[in-house]
Amino acid sequence: MNWVNAVVQGLLLGGLFALFACGLSLLFGVVGVINLAHGDFAVLGAYVAVLLLPSTATNALWALLFVPPLFGFFGYLLQRTLLQRSLEISPLTTLLVTFGLSVVVQNGLLEAFSADSHSFNVGSLVTSSFKVDEQLQVSYLRLGVLLVAIAVLSVLSLFLARSRTGIQIRAVADDREAAQMSGVNTRHIVGVAAAIAFATVALAGLAYGMTAQFAPYSGSALLLFAFEAVVIGGIGSLWGTLGGGLILGLAQSIGFQIDPSLGVLAGHLVFLGVLAFRPTGLVPARAAA
Amino acid sequence: MPVPILLELDRVSKRFGQVVIADDLSLTLEAGSTLGVVGPNGAGKSTLFGMVSGDVAPGSGEVRFAGRSLHRVDAAARCRLGIGRTYQVPRPFVGMTVFENTLVAAQQGGRLHRQAATDRVLDVLSETGLLASANTPAGRLGLLARKRLEVARALATGPKLLLLDEVAGGLTEPEVVELVGIIRAVNARGVAVVWIEHVVRALLSTVDRLICLAGGAVIGDGRPEDVLALPQVRQIYLGSAGSGPGGPEL
């Protein structure tokens, strides 16, 4: 019965990973930037919520409404200024620049909030759960995170498939120059994609902050998990990203079940296995050149 | 009443390092007219398109479209002004369907909304013979269909000027004939066409005027038969008995 529990908890954890990975995947797929500061921005999102809102249960939920749009705006500006400029120099420059941003964010947070861990006060929500049977308890909060992840990915993929802006994002991701030749204002569209990516990063950071303690350096581990989820799922596929997140969550949870010290390692091993045997990921990108 | 000038290149120069791509080049094109462009490889034909469509900034001189300077106007804005171009090597959005490829162009380049955009797409797809493959991912298309899609996408933007970069290259004889038919119909609607092509036969059946570029300069300009008969053109093209690499397929 413990195994059922491990699987369920793994899927719930995977929802969080999928939420993390979504922004990374979008920013890489459309904008062409591998954002090494991804995890740190997520943590920054959590700190921004701590800073803006005194810790009471209702306020923590308000943060969900305010912080992602704020980050979206910030992401647009960052893309139109710093990231766009570094992209014009070379793809390698974007790695250096985002690595630099990561250092700046980590140390800025350290300076402002000290190295102590923080967490959100979401009141009784953090402990409340429902019992499926004696050995299987499901936390409302973690279930909520998984549902939010699924909702975000569904809305996003509908948006990309159907909307006027979404179709431009796909065109730009495919061939930026040809998109421009079709009249697409590529800089603006890339900025919009970055805005969406940053809004989801903030959302992931908030979800993380509600379910775990976070400190200024927490971002690095989050970046790694997000990367792994993206690679397992297949770069450029949103549903693959969800799958990748769930698989990573499962691997960690089952590993943990075998031996508590094995959890994270099991996730890495699955990631390495996918990289070795199926480097395009489980769901290869739609593009078939 | 004189026909208005649509496109004007005013003493345009461009060099990449020591290589002169355009040397004090001047050219005017009337609205609704057709112009063929021939010349050996490296003569600056595609760069000429680049300077008109906004891919390449001229080193000096000015490009004007419908009386308006294109200085500092980016490629997307030029597209919305009415300059449509195709690439020599087709560049479809491979992950999107033929319909979606054309829809982006109609919505953005053509600034159309909702039903109007859909109608434009359907018109253009039927004009270019792609209606049957509307839902096919562009990545699965063969060469002819990809070339047609290039034309369809450019047409969906509602251009006043259509720049065709070797759309007939690599096609079989019947395919070329079909393509020529499409292009003539487009021109008959009043769209000016500038066509770079090595397949000179296709050009001759379509354009009223031909220029020959060499070393970044116009070495012949006039009626196609006259230009092809010019000694300097014959020397460049046919001097060594037949067409070398990149020569015309007569």
Coordinates of C-alpha atoms in Angstrom, one line a residue:
Chain A
M1 CA 0.0 0.0 0.0
N2 CA 3.0 2.3 0.6
W3 CA 3.7 2.0 -3.1
V4 CA 0.3 3.4 -4.0
N5 CA 1.1 6.2 -1.7
A6 CA 4.5 6.8 -3.3
V7 CA 2.9 6.9 -6.8
V8 CA 0.2 9.4 -5.7
Q9 CA 2.7 11.6 -3.9
G10 CA 5.0 11.4 -6.8
L11 CA 2.3 12.6 -9.2
L12 CA 1.5 15.4 -6.9
L13 CA 5.1 16.5 -6.7
G14 CA 5.3 16.2 -10.5
G15 CA 2.6 18.8 -10.8
L16 CA 5.0 21.3 -9.2
F17 CA 7.9 20.3 -11.4
A18 CA 5.7 20.6 -14.5
L19 CA 4.7 24.1 -13.4
F20 CA 8.4 25.0 -13.0
A21 CA 9.4 23.5 -16.3
C22 CA 6.7 25.2 -18.4
G23 CA 8.3 28.6 -18.3
L24 CA 11.7 27.2 -19.0
S25 CA 10.4 25.3 -22.0
L26 CA 8.6 28.3 -23.4
L27 CA 11.5 30.6 -23.0
F28 CA 13.9 28.2 -24.7
G29 CA 11.4 27.1 -27.4
V30 CA 10.2 30.5 -28.5
V31 CA 12.8 33.0 -27.4
G32 CA 15.9 30.8 -27.7
V33 CA 17.1 31.7 -24.3
I34 CA 18.2 29.0 -21.8
N35 CA 17.4 30.9 -18.6
L36 CA 19.9 29.8 -16.0
A37 CA 18.2 32.2 -13.5
H38 CA 14.9 30.4 -13.9
G39 CA 14.9 28.8 -10.4
D40 CA 16.1 32.0 -8.8
F41 CA 13.3 34.0 -10.4
A42 CA 10.9 31.5 -9.0
V43 CA 12.3 32.0 -5.5
L44 CA 12.3 35.7 -6.1
G45 CA 8.6 35.4 -6.9
A46 CA 8.1 33.8 -3.5
Y47 CA 10.1 36.5 -1.8
V48 CA 8.2 39.3 -3.6
A49 CA 5.0 37.8 -2.2
V50 CA 6.5 37.7 1.3
L51 CA 7.6 41.3 1.0
L52 CA 4.3 42.7 -0.5
L53 CA 1.9 40.8 1.7
P54 CA 1.9 40.3 5.4
S55 CA 1.7 36.6 6.1
T56 CA -1.8 35.7 6.6
A57 CA -3.6 32.8 5.0
T58 CA -5.9 34.9 2.7
N59 CA -3.0 37.2 1.7
A60 CA -0.9 34.3 0.5
L61 CA -3.8 33.4 -1.9
W62 CA -4.0 37.0 -3.0
A63 CA -0.4 36.8 -4.0
L64 CA -1.4 34.3 -6.6
L65 CA -3.4 37.0 -8.3
F66 CA -0.8 39.8 -8.1
V67 CA 2.7 38.3 -8.4
P68 CA 2.4 36.4 -11.7
P69 CA 1.1 39.5 -13.7
L70 CA 3.8 41.6 -12.1
F71 CA 6.4 39.0 -13.2
G72 CA 4.9 38.9 -16.6
F73 CA 5.4 42.6 -17.0
F74 CA 8.9 42.3 -15.7
G75 CA 9.6 39.4 -18.1
Y76 CA 8.4 41.5 -21.0
L77 CA 10.7 44.4 -20.1
L78 CA 13.7 42.1 -19.4
Q79 CA 13.2 40.5 -22.8
R80 CA 12.9 43.7 -24.7
T81 CA 16.0 45.1 -23.1
L82 CA 18.7 42.8 -21.7
L83 CA 17.8 39.4 -23.2
Q84 CA 17.1 40.8 -26.7
R85 CA 20.4 42.6 -26.7
S86 CA 22.3 39.5 -25.5
L87 CA 20.5 37.4 -28.1
E88 CA 21.6 39.7 -30.8
I89 CA 25.2 39.2 -29.8
S90 CA 25.1 35.4 -29.6
P91 CA 23.2 32.5 -27.9
L92 CA 26.2 32.0 -25.6
T93 CA 25.9 35.5 -24.4
T94 CA 22.4 34.8 -23.1
L95 CA 23.8 31.9 -21.0
L96 CA 26.4 34.3 -19.4
V97 CA 23.8 37.0 -18.9
T98 CA 21.2 34.7 -17.3
F99 CA 23.9 33.1 -15.2
G100 CA 24.8 36.7 -14.1
L101 CA 21.2 37.4 -13.3
S102 CA 21.1 34.2 -11.2
V103 CA 24.1 35.4 -9.1
V104 CA 22.6 38.9 -8.7
V105 CA 19.2 37.5 -7.6
Q106 CA 20.6 35.0 -5.1
N107 CA 22.9 37.6 -3.5
G108 CA 20.3 40.3 -3.6
L109 CA 17.9 38.0 -1.7
L110 CA 20.7 37.1 0.7
E111 CA 21.3 40.7 1.4
A112 CA 17.7 41.6 1.8
F113 CA 16.3 38.6 3.6
S114 CA 19.4 36.9 5.2
A115 CA 20.0 33.2 4.7
D116 CA 17.1 32.1 6.8
S117 CA 14.4 30.0 5.3
H118 CA 11.0 31.5 4.7
S119 CA 7.6 30.0 3.9
F120 CA 4.2 31.3 3.3
N121 CA 1.5 31.1 5.9
V122 CA -1.3 29.5 4.1
G123 CA -3.0 28.6 7.4
S124 CA -4.5 25.2 7.9
L125 CA -4.4 24.6 4.1
V126 CA -0.8 23.4 4.4
T127 CA -1.7 20.5 6.7
S128 CA -5.3 19.7 5.6
S129 CA -5.8 16.6 3.6
F130 CA -8.3 14.0 2.8
K131 CA -7.9 10.4 3.6
V132 CA -8.4 7.8 0.8
D133 CA -7.6 5.0 3.2
E134 CA -5.4 4.3 6.2
Q135 CA -2.1 4.7 4.4
L136 CA -3.0 7.2 1.7
Q137 CA -3.5 10.8 2.5
V138 CA -3.8 13.5 -0.2
S139 CA -2.9 17.1 0.7
Y140 CA -5.4 19.6 -0.7
L141 CA -2.6 22.0 -1.3
R142 CA -0.5 19.6 -3.4
L143 CA -3.5 18.4 -5.2
G144 CA -4.3 22.0 -5.9
V145 CA -0.8 22.6 -7.3
L146 CA -1.2 19.6 -9.7
L147 CA -4.6 20.9 -10.9
V148 CA -3.2 24.4 -11.4
A149 CA -0.3 22.9 -13.4
I150 CA -2.7 21.0 -15.6
A151 CA -4.9 24.0 -16.0
V152 CA -2.0 26.3 -16.9
L153 CA -0.7 23.9 -19.5
S154 CA -4.1 23.3 -21.0
V155 CA -4.9 27.0 -21.2
L156 CA -1.5 27.7 -22.6
S157 CA -1.7 25.0 -25.3
L158 CA -5.2 26.2 -26.3
F159 CA -3.8 29.7 -26.4
L160 CA -0.9 28.7 -28.7
A161 CA -3.2 26.6 -30.9
R162 CA -6.1 29.0 -31.3
S163 CA -5.4 32.6 -30.5
R164 CA -4.1 35.3 -32.8
T165 CA -1.1 35.9 -30.5
G166 CA -0.5 32.2 -30.0
I167 CA -0.2 31.4 -33.7
Q168 CA 2.3 34.3 -34.0
I169 CA 4.3 32.8 -31.1
R170 CA 4.5 29.5 -32.9
A171 CA 5.5 31.2 -36.1
V172 CA 8.3 33.1 -34.3
A173 CA 9.5 29.9 -32.6
D174 CA 9.6 28.2 -36.0
D175 CA 11.5 30.8 -38.0
R176 CA 11.8 34.3 -36.7
E177 CA 13.0 35.9 -40.0
A178 CA 10.2 34.3 -42.0
A179 CA 7.7 35.4 -39.4
Q180 CA 8.9 39.0 -39.7
M181 CA 8.5 38.6 -43.5
S182 CA 4.8 37.7 -42.9
G183 CA 4.3 40.9 -41.0
V184 CA 4.8 39.6 -37.4
N185 CA 6.2 42.2 -35.0
T186 CA 8.7 39.6 -33.7
R187 CA 10.3 41.6 -30.9
H188 CA 6.9 42.3 -29.3
I189 CA 5.8 38.6 -29.8
V190 CA 9.0 37.3 -28.2
G191 CA 8.4 39.7 -25.4
V192 CA 4.9 38.4 -24.9
A193 CA 6.3 34.8 -24.8
A194 CA 8.8 35.9 -22.2
A195 CA 6.0 37.5 -20.2
I196 CA 4.0 34.3 -20.2
A197 CA 7.1 32.3 -19.2
F198 CA 7.9 34.7 -16.3
A199 CA 4.3 34.7 -15.1
T200 CA 4.4 30.9 -14.9
V201 CA 7.7 31.0 -13.1
A202 CA 6.2 33.3 -10.5
L203 CA 3.2 30.9 -10.2
A204 CA 5.6 28.0 -9.7
G205 CA 7.6 29.9 -7.1
L206 CA 4.4 30.7 -5.2
A207 CA 3.3 27.1 -5.3
Y208 CA 6.7 26.1 -4.1
G209 CA 6.7 28.6 -1.3
M210 CA 3.4 27.3 0.0
T211 CA 4.5 23.7 0.0
A212 CA 8.1 24.0 1.2
Q213 CA 10.6 26.3 2.9
F214 CA 12.6 28.5 0.6
A215 CA 15.9 30.3 1.0
P216 CA 17.9 32.6 -1.3
Y217 CA 19.9 29.6 -2.7
S218 CA 16.9 27.3 -3.3
G219 CA 16.7 28.3 -6.9
S220 CA 19.6 26.2 -8.2
A221 CA 18.0 22.9 -7.3
L222 CA 14.7 24.1 -8.8
L223 CA 16.4 25.0 -12.1
L224 CA 17.9 21.5 -12.2
F225 CA 14.5 19.8 -11.7
A226 CA 12.9 22.1 -14.3
F227 CA 15.6 21.2 -16.8
E228 CA 15.1 17.6 -16.1
A229 CA 11.4 17.8 -16.6
V230 CA 11.8 19.6 -19.9
V231 CA 14.4 17.2 -21.3
I232 CA 12.4 14.1 -20.1
G233 CA 9.3 15.5 -21.7
G234 CA 10.8 16.7 -24.9
I235 CA 11.8 20.3 -25.7
G236 CA 9.1 22.4 -27.3
S237 CA 6.1 20.2 -26.3
L238 CA 3.9 21.5 -23.5
W239 CA 2.2 18.2 -22.9
G240 CA 5.6 16.6 -22.9
T241 CA 6.6 19.0 -20.2
L242 CA 3.7 17.9 -18.0
G243 CA 4.6 14.3 -18.6
G244 CA 8.3 15.0 -17.9
G245 CA 7.3 16.7 -14.6
L246 CA 5.1 13.8 -13.5
I247 CA 7.8 11.2 -14.4
L248 CA 10.4 13.1 -12.5
G249 CA 8.1 13.4 -9.5
L250 CA 7.3 9.7 -9.7
A251 CA 10.9 8.8 -9.9
Q252 CA 11.9 10.9 -6.9
S253 CA 9.0 9.6 -4.9
I254 CA 9.5 5.9 -5.7
G255 CA 13.2 6.3 -5.1
F256 CA 12.5 7.9 -1.7
Q257 CA 10.2 4.9 -1.0
I258 CA 13.0 2.5 -1.6
D259 CA 15.5 4.4 0.5
P260 CA 15.0 8.0 1.8
S261 CA 18.5 8.9 0.5
L262 CA 17.6 7.7 -3.0
G263 CA 14.9 10.2 -3.8
V264 CA 16.6 12.9 -5.8
L265 CA 19.2 10.5 -7.2
A266 CA 16.4 8.4 -8.7
G267 CA 15.1 11.4 -10.5
H268 CA 18.6 12.2 -11.9
L269 CA 19.0 8.6 -13.0
V270 CA 15.7 8.6 -15.0
F271 CA 16.8 11.9 -16.5
L272 CA 20.1 10.4 -17.6
G273 CA 18.4 7.3 -18.9
V274 CA 16.1 9.5 -21.1
L275 CA 19.1 11.6 -22.2
A276 CA 21.0 8.4 -23.2
F277 CA 18.3 6.4 -24.8
R278 CA 15.7 8.9 -26.1
P279 CA 17.5 12.3 -26.3
T280 CA 14.5 13.9 -28.1
G281 CA 12.4 13.3 -25.0
L282 CA 9.2 11.3 -24.7
V283 CA 7.1 13.6 -26.8
P284 CA 9.3 15.1 -29.6
A285 CA 8.4 18.6 -30.7
R286 CA 5.7 19.0 -33.3
A287 CA 8.1 20.3 -35.9
A288 CA 9.0 17.7 -38.4
A289 CA 11.4 19.3 -40.9
Chain B
M1 CA -2.3 59.8 -66.7
P2 CA 1.1 58.3 -65.9
V3 CA 1.3 55.1 -63.9
P4 CA 2.5 55.9 -60.4
I5 CA 6.0 54.7 -59.3
L6 CA 5.7 51.9 -56.7
L7 CA 9.3 51.1 -56.0
E8 CA 12.3 53.3 -56.3
L9 CA 15.9 52.5 -55.6
D10 CA 18.0 55.7 -55.5
R11 CA 21.7 55.2 -55.9
V12 CA 21.8 52.2 -53.5
S13 CA 25.2 50.7 -52.6
K14 CA 26.1 47.8 -50.4
R15 CA 29.3 45.9 -49.8
F16 CA 30.2 43.0 -47.6
G17 CA 33.8 43.5 -46.9
Q18 CA 35.6 43.8 -50.3
V19 CA 32.7 42.3 -52.2
V20 CA 30.5 44.8 -53.9
I21 CA 26.9 43.6 -53.9
A22 CA 25.2 46.8 -55.1
D23 CA 27.1 49.6 -56.7
D24 CA 25.3 52.9 -57.0
L25 CA 22.2 51.0 -58.1
S26 CA 19.1 53.0 -59.3
L27 CA 15.9 51.4 -60.4
T28 CA 12.2 52.4 -60.6
L29 CA 9.2 50.1 -60.9
E30 CA 5.7 51.2 -61.9
A31 CA 2.7 50.0 -59.9
G32 CA 1.2 46.8 -61.3
S33 CA 4.1 46.1 -63.6
T34 CA 6.4 43.0 -64.0
L35 CA 10.1 42.9 -63.8
G36 CA 12.4 39.9 -64.3
V37 CA 15.9 39.9 -62.7
V38 CA 18.7 37.8 -64.1
G39 CA 22.4 37.7 -63.5
P40 CA 25.1 35.3 -62.4
N41 CA 25.4 34.0 -58.9
G42 CA 26.8 36.7 -56.6
A43 CA 25.5 39.4 -58.8
G44 CA 23.5 40.8 -55.9
K45 CA 20.0 39.7 -56.9
S46 CA 18.9 38.3 -53.5
T47 CA 20.6 41.2 -51.7
L48 CA 18.6 43.5 -53.8
F49 CA 15.4 41.8 -52.5
G50 CA 16.8 42.0 -49.0
M51 CA 17.3 45.7 -49.3
V52 CA 13.7 46.1 -50.5
S53 CA 12.1 43.7 -48.0
G54 CA 14.2 44.9 -45.0
D55 CA 16.5 41.9 -44.4
V56 CA 19.5 44.0 -45.4
A57 CA 20.2 47.6 -44.8
P58 CA 21.8 49.4 -47.7
G59 CA 25.2 50.9 -47.1
S60 CA 24.2 54.2 -48.8
G61 CA 21.3 55.4 -51.0
E62 CA 17.6 55.2 -50.4
V63 CA 14.8 52.7 -51.1
R64 CA 11.4 54.3 -51.5
F65 CA 8.1 52.4 -51.7
A66 CA 4.9 54.2 -52.8
G67 CA 6.7 57.5 -52.4
R68 CA 7.8 56.8 -48.8
S69 CA 11.3 56.3 -47.7
L70 CA 12.0 52.8 -46.2
H71 CA 14.9 54.0 -44.1
R72 CA 14.7 52.5 -40.6
V73 CA 11.4 50.7 -41.5
D74 CA 11.7 47.1 -40.3
A75 CA 10.8 44.1 -42.4
A76 CA 7.5 43.5 -40.6
A77 CA 6.4 47.1 -41.2
R78 CA 7.4 46.8 -44.8
C79 CA 5.3 43.7 -45.2
R80 CA 2.3 45.6 -43.8
L81 CA 3.0 48.4 -46.2
G82 CA 2.6 45.9 -49.1
I83 CA 5.9 44.3 -49.8
G84 CA 5.6 40.5 -50.0
R85 CA 8.6 38.3 -50.6
T86 CA 9.3 34.6 -51.0
Y87 CA 12.6 33.0 -50.1
Q88 CA 14.8 31.1 -52.6
V89 CA 14.9 28.2 -50.2
P90 CA 11.3 28.0 -48.9
R91 CA 11.0 28.7 -45.2
P92 CA 7.6 27.5 -44.1
F93 CA 6.7 27.3 -40.4
V94 CA 7.2 23.6 -40.4
G95 CA 5.3 22.9 -37.2
M96 CA 2.2 24.6 -38.4
T97 CA -0.4 23.6 -41.0
V98 CA -0.6 25.2 -44.4
F99 CA -3.7 27.0 -43.3
E100 CA -2.0 28.4 -40.2
N101 CA 1.1 29.4 -42.1
T102 CA -1.0 31.5 -44.4
L103 CA -3.3 32.8 -41.6
V104 CA -0.4 34.4 -39.7
A105 CA 0.5 36.3 -42.9
A106 CA -3.2 37.4 -43.5
Q107 CA -3.6 38.5 -39.9
Q108 CA -0.3 40.2 -39.4
G109 CA 0.9 41.3 -42.8
G110 CA -2.6 41.8 -44.2
R111 CA -3.9 43.2 -40.9
L112 CA -7.1 41.2 -41.2
H113 CA -9.4 40.0 -38.4
R114 CA -11.5 37.0 -37.9
Q115 CA -13.6 36.0 -40.9
A116 CA -11.9 38.5 -43.3
A117 CA -8.6 36.8 -42.5
T118 CA -10.0 33.3 -43.0
D119 CA -11.6 34.4 -46.3
R120 CA -8.3 35.8 -47.5
V121 CA -6.5 32.6 -46.6
L122 CA -9.1 30.5 -48.4
D123 CA -8.9 32.7 -51.5
V124 CA -5.1 32.6 -51.6
L125 CA -5.0 28.8 -51.0
S126 CA -7.4 28.2 -53.8
E127 CA -5.5 30.6 -56.1
T128 CA -2.2 28.7 -55.4
G129 CA -3.8 25.3 -55.5
L130 CA -3.1 24.4 -51.9
L131 CA -6.7 24.2 -50.7
A132 CA -6.6 20.4 -50.6
S133 CA -3.5 20.5 -48.3
A134 CA -4.8 23.2 -46.0
N135 CA -4.6 21.0 -42.9
T136 CA -1.3 19.4 -43.8
P137 CA 1.7 20.3 -41.6
A138 CA 4.0 22.4 -43.7
G139 CA 6.9 20.2 -42.7
R140 CA 5.4 17.3 -44.7
L141 CA 5.1 19.2 -48.0
G142 CA 7.1 18.5 -51.1
L143 CA 9.2 21.1 -52.9
L144 CA 6.5 22.3 -55.3
A145 CA 4.0 22.7 -52.5
R146 CA 6.5 24.5 -50.3
K147 CA 7.2 26.9 -53.2
R148 CA 3.5 27.4 -53.6
L149 CA 3.2 28.0 -49.9
E150 CA 5.9 30.7 -50.1
V151 CA 3.8 32.4 -52.7
A152 CA 0.6 31.9 -50.8
R153 CA 2.0 33.4 -47.6
A154 CA 3.3 36.4 -49.5
L155 CA -0.1 36.8 -51.2
A156 CA -2.0 36.5 -47.9
T157 CA -0.3 39.7 -46.7
G158 CA -2.1 41.6 -49.5
P159 CA 1.0 42.9 -51.3
K160 CA 1.2 45.7 -53.8
L161 CA 4.6 44.3 -54.7
L162 CA 5.5 40.7 -54.8
L163 CA 9.2 39.7 -54.7
L164 CA 9.8 36.2 -56.0
D165 CA 13.2 34.7 -55.4
E166 CA 13.7 31.7 -57.7
V167 CA 10.3 30.1 -57.2
A168 CA 10.7 28.1 -60.3
G169 CA 14.1 26.6 -59.5
G170 CA 14.0 22.8 -59.0
L171 CA 10.6 22.3 -60.4
T172 CA 9.6 20.2 -63.4
E173 CA 8.4 21.6 -66.7
P174 CA 4.6 21.2 -66.0
E175 CA 5.1 22.5 -62.5
V176 CA 6.8 25.6 -63.8
V177 CA 3.9 26.1 -66.3
E178 CA 1.4 25.9 -63.4
L179 CA 3.4 28.4 -61.3
V180 CA 3.7 30.8 -64.2
G181 CA -0.1 30.7 -64.5
I182 CA -0.5 31.6 -60.8
I183 CA 1.9 34.4 -61.0
R184 CA 0.3 35.9 -64.2
A185 CA -3.1 35.8 -62.5
V186 CA -1.7 37.6 -59.5
N187 CA -0.2 40.3 -61.7
A188 CA -3.5 40.6 -63.6
R189 CA -5.1 41.6 -60.2
G190 CA -2.7 44.6 -60.2
V191 CA 0.1 43.3 -58.0
A192 CA 3.5 44.3 -59.2
V193 CA 5.9 41.4 -59.6
V194 CA 9.7 41.4 -59.4
W195 CA 11.0 37.9 -60.2
I196 CA 14.5 36.7 -59.8
E197 CA 14.9 33.5 -61.9
H198 CA 17.5 31.3 -63.5
V199 CA 14.8 29.6 -65.5
V200 CA 14.7 32.3 -68.1
R201 CA 12.0 30.7 -70.2
A202 CA 9.5 31.0 -67.2
L203 CA 10.5 34.6 -66.9
L204 CA 10.0 35.4 -70.6
S205 CA 6.5 34.2 -70.5
T206 CA 5.6 36.4 -67.6
V207 CA 7.6 39.7 -67.5
D208 CA 7.4 42.8 -69.7
R209 CA 10.7 44.1 -68.6
L210 CA 14.0 42.4 -67.7
I211 CA 17.2 43.7 -66.0
C212 CA 20.5 41.9 -65.8
L213 CA 22.6 42.4 -62.8
A214 CA 26.4 41.8 -62.7
G215 CA 28.9 43.0 -60.1
G216 CA 26.2 45.0 -58.3
A217 CA 25.3 47.1 -61.3
V218 CA 22.5 47.0 -63.9
I219 CA 24.1 46.0 -67.2
G220 CA 20.9 45.6 -69.2
D221 CA 17.4 47.0 -68.8
G222 CA 14.5 46.8 -71.2
R223 CA 12.3 44.4 -73.1
P224 CA 13.4 40.8 -72.2
E225 CA 14.4 39.8 -75.8
D226 CA 16.4 43.0 -76.2
V227 CA 18.2 42.6 -72.9
L228 CA 19.1 38.9 -73.6
A229 CA 20.5 40.0 -77.0
L230 CA 22.8 42.7 -75.5
P231 CA 26.5 41.7 -76.1
Q232 CA 27.5 42.3 -72.4
V233 CA 24.6 40.1 -71.2
R234 CA 25.4 37.4 -73.7
Q235 CA 29.1 37.6 -72.7
I236 CA 28.3 37.1 -69.0
Y237 CA 25.8 34.4 -69.6
L238 CA 26.6 32.6 -72.7
G239 CA 30.1 33.7 -73.4
S240 CA 31.6 30.3 -72.7
A241 CA 29.0 28.4 -74.8
G242 CA 26.2 27.5 -72.5
S243 CA 25.4 28.0 -68.9
G244 CA 28.0 27.4 -66.3
P245 CA 27.0 26.9 -62.7
G246 CA 24.3 29.3 -62.0
G247 CA 23.8 30.3 -65.6
P248 CA 20.3 30.5 -67.2
E249 CA 18.5 27.4 -68.1
L250 CA 17.4 28.4 -71.6

